[in-house]
mmCIF file of C-alpha atoms in Angstrom:
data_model
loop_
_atom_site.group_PDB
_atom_site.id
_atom_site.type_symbol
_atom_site.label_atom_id
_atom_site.label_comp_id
_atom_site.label_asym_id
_atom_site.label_seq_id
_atom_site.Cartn_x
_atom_site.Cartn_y
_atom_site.Cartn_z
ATOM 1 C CA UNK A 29 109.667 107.275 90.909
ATOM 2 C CA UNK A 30 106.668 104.610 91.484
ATOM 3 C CA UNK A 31 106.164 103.909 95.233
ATOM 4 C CA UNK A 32 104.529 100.555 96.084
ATOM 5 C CA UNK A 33 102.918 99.738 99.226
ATOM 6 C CA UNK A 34 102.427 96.469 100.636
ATOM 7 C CA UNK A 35 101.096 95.400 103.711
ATOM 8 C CA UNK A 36 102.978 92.035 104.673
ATOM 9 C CA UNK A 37 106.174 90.610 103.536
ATOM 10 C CA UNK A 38 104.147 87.607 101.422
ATOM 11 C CA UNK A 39 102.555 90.798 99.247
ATOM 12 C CA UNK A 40 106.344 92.938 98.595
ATOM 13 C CA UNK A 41 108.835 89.546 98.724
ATOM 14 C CA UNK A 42 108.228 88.773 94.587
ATOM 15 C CA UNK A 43 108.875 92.479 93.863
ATOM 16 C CA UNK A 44 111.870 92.746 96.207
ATOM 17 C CA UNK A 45 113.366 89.509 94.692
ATOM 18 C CA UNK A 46 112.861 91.479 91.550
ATOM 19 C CA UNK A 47 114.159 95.072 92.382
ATOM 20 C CA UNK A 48 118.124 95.825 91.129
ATOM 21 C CA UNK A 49 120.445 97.866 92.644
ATOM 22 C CA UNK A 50 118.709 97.691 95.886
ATOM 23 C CA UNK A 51 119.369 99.995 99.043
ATOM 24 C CA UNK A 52 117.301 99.877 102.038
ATOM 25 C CA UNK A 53 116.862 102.364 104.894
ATOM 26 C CA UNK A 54 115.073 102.730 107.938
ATOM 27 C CA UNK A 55 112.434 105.128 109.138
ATOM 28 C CA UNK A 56 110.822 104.881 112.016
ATOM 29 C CA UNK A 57 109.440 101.093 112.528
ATOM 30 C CA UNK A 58 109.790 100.656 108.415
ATOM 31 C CA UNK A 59 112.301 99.470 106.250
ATOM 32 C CA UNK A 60 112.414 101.660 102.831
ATOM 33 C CA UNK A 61 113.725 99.579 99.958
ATOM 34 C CA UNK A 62 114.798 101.508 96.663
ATOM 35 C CA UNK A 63 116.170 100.207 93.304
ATOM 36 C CA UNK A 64 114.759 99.699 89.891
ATOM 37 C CA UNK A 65 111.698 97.196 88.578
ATOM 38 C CA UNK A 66 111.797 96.543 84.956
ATOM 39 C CA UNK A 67 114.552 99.429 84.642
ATOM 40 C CA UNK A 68 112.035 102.043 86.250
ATOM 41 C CA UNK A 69 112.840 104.151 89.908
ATOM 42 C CA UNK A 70 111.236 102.404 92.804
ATOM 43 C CA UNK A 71 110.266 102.581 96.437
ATOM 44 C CA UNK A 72 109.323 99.644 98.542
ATOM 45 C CA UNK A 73 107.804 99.656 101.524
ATOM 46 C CA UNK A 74 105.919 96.944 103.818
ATOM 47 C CA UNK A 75 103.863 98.346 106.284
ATOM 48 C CA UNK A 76 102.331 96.550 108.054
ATOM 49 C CA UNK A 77 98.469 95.960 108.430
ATOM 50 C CA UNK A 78 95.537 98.487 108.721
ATOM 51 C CA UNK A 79 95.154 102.205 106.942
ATOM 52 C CA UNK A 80 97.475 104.073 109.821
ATOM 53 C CA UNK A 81 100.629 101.494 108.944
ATOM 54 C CA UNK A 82 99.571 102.426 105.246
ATOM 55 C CA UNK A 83 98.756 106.132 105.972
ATOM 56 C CA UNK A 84 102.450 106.591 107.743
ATOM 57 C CA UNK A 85 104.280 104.623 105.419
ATOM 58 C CA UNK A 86 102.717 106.498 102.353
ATOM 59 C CA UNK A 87 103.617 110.047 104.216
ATOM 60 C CA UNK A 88 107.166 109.242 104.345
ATOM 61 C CA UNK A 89 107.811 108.038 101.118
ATOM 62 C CA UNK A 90 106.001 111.301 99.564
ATOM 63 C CA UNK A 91 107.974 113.439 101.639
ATOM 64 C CA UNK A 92 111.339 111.810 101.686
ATOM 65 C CA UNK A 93 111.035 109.955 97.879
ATOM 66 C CA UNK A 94 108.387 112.229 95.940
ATOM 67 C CA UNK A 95 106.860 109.257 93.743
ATOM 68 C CA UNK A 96 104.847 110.321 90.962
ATOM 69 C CA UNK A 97 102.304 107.532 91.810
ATOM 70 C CA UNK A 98 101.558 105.275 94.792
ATOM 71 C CA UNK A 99 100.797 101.876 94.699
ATOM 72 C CA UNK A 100 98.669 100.022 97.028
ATOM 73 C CA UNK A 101 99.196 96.321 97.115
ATOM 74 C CA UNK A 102 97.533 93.224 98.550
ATOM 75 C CA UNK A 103 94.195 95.157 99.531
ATOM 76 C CA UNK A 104 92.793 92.566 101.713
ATOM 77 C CA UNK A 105 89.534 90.988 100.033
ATOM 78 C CA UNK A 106 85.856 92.226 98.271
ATOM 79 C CA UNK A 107 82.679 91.827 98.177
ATOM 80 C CA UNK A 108 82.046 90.238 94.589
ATOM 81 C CA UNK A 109 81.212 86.396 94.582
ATOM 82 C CA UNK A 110 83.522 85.980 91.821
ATOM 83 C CA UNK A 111 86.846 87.606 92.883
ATOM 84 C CA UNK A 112 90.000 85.669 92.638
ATOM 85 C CA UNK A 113 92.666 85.682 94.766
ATOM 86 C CA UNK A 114 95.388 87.165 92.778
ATOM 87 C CA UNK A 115 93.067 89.400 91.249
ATOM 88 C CA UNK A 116 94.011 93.116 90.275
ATOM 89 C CA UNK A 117 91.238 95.808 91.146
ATOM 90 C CA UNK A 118 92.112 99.142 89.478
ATOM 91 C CA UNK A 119 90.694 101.750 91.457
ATOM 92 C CA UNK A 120 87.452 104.366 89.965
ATOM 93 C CA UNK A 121 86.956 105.444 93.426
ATOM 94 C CA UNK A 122 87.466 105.368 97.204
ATOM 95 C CA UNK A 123 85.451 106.002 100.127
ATOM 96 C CA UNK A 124 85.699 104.962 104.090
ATOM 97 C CA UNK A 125 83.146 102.637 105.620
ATOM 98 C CA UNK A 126 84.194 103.630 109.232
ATOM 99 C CA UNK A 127 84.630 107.802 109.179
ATOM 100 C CA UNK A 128 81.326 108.536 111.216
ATOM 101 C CA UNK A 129 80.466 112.011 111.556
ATOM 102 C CA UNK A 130 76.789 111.008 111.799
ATOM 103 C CA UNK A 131 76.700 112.801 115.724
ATOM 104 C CA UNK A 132 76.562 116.030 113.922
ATOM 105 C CA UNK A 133 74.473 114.997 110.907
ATOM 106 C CA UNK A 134 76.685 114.224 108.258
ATOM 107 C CA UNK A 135 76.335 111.064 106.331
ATOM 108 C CA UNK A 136 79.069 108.004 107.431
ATOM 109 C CA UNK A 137 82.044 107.971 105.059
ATOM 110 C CA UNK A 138 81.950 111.856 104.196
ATOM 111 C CA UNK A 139 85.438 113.056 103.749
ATOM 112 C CA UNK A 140 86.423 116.501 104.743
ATOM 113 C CA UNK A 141 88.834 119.048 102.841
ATOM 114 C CA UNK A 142 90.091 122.342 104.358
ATOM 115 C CA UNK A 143 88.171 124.092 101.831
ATOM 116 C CA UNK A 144 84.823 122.707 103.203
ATOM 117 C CA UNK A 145 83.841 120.716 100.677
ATOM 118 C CA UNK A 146 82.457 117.229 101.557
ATOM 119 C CA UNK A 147 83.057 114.071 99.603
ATOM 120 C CA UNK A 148 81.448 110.966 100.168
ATOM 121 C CA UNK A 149 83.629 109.336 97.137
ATOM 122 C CA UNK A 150 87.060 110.383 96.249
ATOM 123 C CA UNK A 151 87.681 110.299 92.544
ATOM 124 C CA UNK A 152 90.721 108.774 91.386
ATOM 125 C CA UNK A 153 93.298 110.163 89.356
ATOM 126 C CA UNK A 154 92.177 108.836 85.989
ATOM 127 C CA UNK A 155 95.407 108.653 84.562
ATOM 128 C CA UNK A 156 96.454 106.509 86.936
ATOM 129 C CA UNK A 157 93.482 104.838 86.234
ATOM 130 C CA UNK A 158 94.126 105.208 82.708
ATOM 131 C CA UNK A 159 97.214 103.173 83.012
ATOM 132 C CA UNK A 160 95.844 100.264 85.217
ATOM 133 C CA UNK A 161 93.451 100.010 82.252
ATOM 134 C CA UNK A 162 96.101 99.922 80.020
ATOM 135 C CA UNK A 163 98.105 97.235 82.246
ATOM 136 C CA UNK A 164 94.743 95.029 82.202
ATOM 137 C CA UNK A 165 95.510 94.123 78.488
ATOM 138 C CA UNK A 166 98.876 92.183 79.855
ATOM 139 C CA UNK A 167 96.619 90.120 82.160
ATOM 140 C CA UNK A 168 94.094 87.597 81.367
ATOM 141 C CA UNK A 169 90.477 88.902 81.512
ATOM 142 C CA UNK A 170 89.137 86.944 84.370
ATOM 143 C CA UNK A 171 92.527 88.659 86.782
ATOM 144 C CA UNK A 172 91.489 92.041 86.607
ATOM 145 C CA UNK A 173 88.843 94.318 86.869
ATOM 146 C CA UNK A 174 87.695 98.218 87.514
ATOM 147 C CA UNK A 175 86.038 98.881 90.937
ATOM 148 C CA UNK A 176 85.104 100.954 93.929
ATOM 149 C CA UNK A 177 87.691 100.677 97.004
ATOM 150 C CA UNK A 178 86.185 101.221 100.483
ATOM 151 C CA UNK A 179 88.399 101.690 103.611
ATOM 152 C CA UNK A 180 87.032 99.180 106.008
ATOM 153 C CA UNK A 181 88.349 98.611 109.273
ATOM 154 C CA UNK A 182 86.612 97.256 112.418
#
C-alpha cells in the first residue's frame, strides 16, 4: 500500500477525485481515505499544517494501514531562486532546522536514536529515492529535481 500525505485539501483534492473504490474513516481529528490510484492500494490522508499534524497522521496510517512507502505532499516552499510552484523535490536527505539541543552542546538539528547515535542528516531510503528518480523521466526537466529537505518551523 502507498500512503500519501497532504497537508491541505487544495494538495489531496486531484488525487481524491482520482482514487476508485473509495472508503473513508475517521481517526481522531482525520479523515482516512482508501481506494486505488492508477490500480495500486492507497491511503489518503490530509493533515493539516505543521510536522505534529504530519507526524500523527503518518503514525496512524503505519500502524493501522502498514504502507510500504509514505508520501509527503505539498512541502511548503525552498530556498532555490529557481523553484517552481508545482515542482517535485525527491528527497536525498532530511534534517530539522528547529531541534536545538545546543544547551548541552550538541549541534542544532542533531537527531537522536535509542542506540545513541547522533545524526545531523537522515539518509533517505534510496530506493525510494530510486523510484522518484525513475518517476522524474515522466515529468519535464525543469518540474523536478533531487534535494535536501529541512524541517522548518517557527
Amino acid at each position: 500500500m502507498i500512503a500519501i500525505i497532504g497537508a491541505m485539501d487544495c494538495e489531496i483534492s486531484l488525487l481524491l477525485s482520482a482514487m476508485t473504490g473509495v472508503e473513508s474513516k475517521k481517526t481522531g481529528k482525520h479523515t482516512y481515505y482508501t481506494g486505488k490510484i492508477a490500480g495500486h492500494d492507497c491511503v489518503l490522508v490530509r493533515c493539516g499544517v505543521g510536522k505534529v499534524n504530519a507526524a500523527t497522521a503518518a503514525t496512524v496510517i503505519i500502524e493501522k494501514y502498514r504502507p510500504s512507502v509514505i508520501i509527503n505532499i505539498g512541502v511548503g516552499g525552498g530556498l532555490a531562486p529557481d523553484l517552481s510552484v508545482g515542482e517535485m523535490i525527491a528527497a536525498t536527505a532530511l534534517c530539522t532546522h528547529d531541534l536545538d539541543y545546543g544547551v548541552i552542546g550538541d549541534a542544532r538539528g542533531t537527531v537522536f536514536y535509542p542506540d545513541d547515535e547522533e545524526l545531523i542528516m537522515l539518509p533517505t531510503d534510496r530506493s525510494v529515492t530510486d523510484l522518484l528518480r525513475l518517476s522524474r523521466d515522466c515529468l519535464p526537466a525543469r518540474d523536478n529535481r533531487l534535494g535536501r529537505q529541512v524541517c522548518v518551523e517557527q
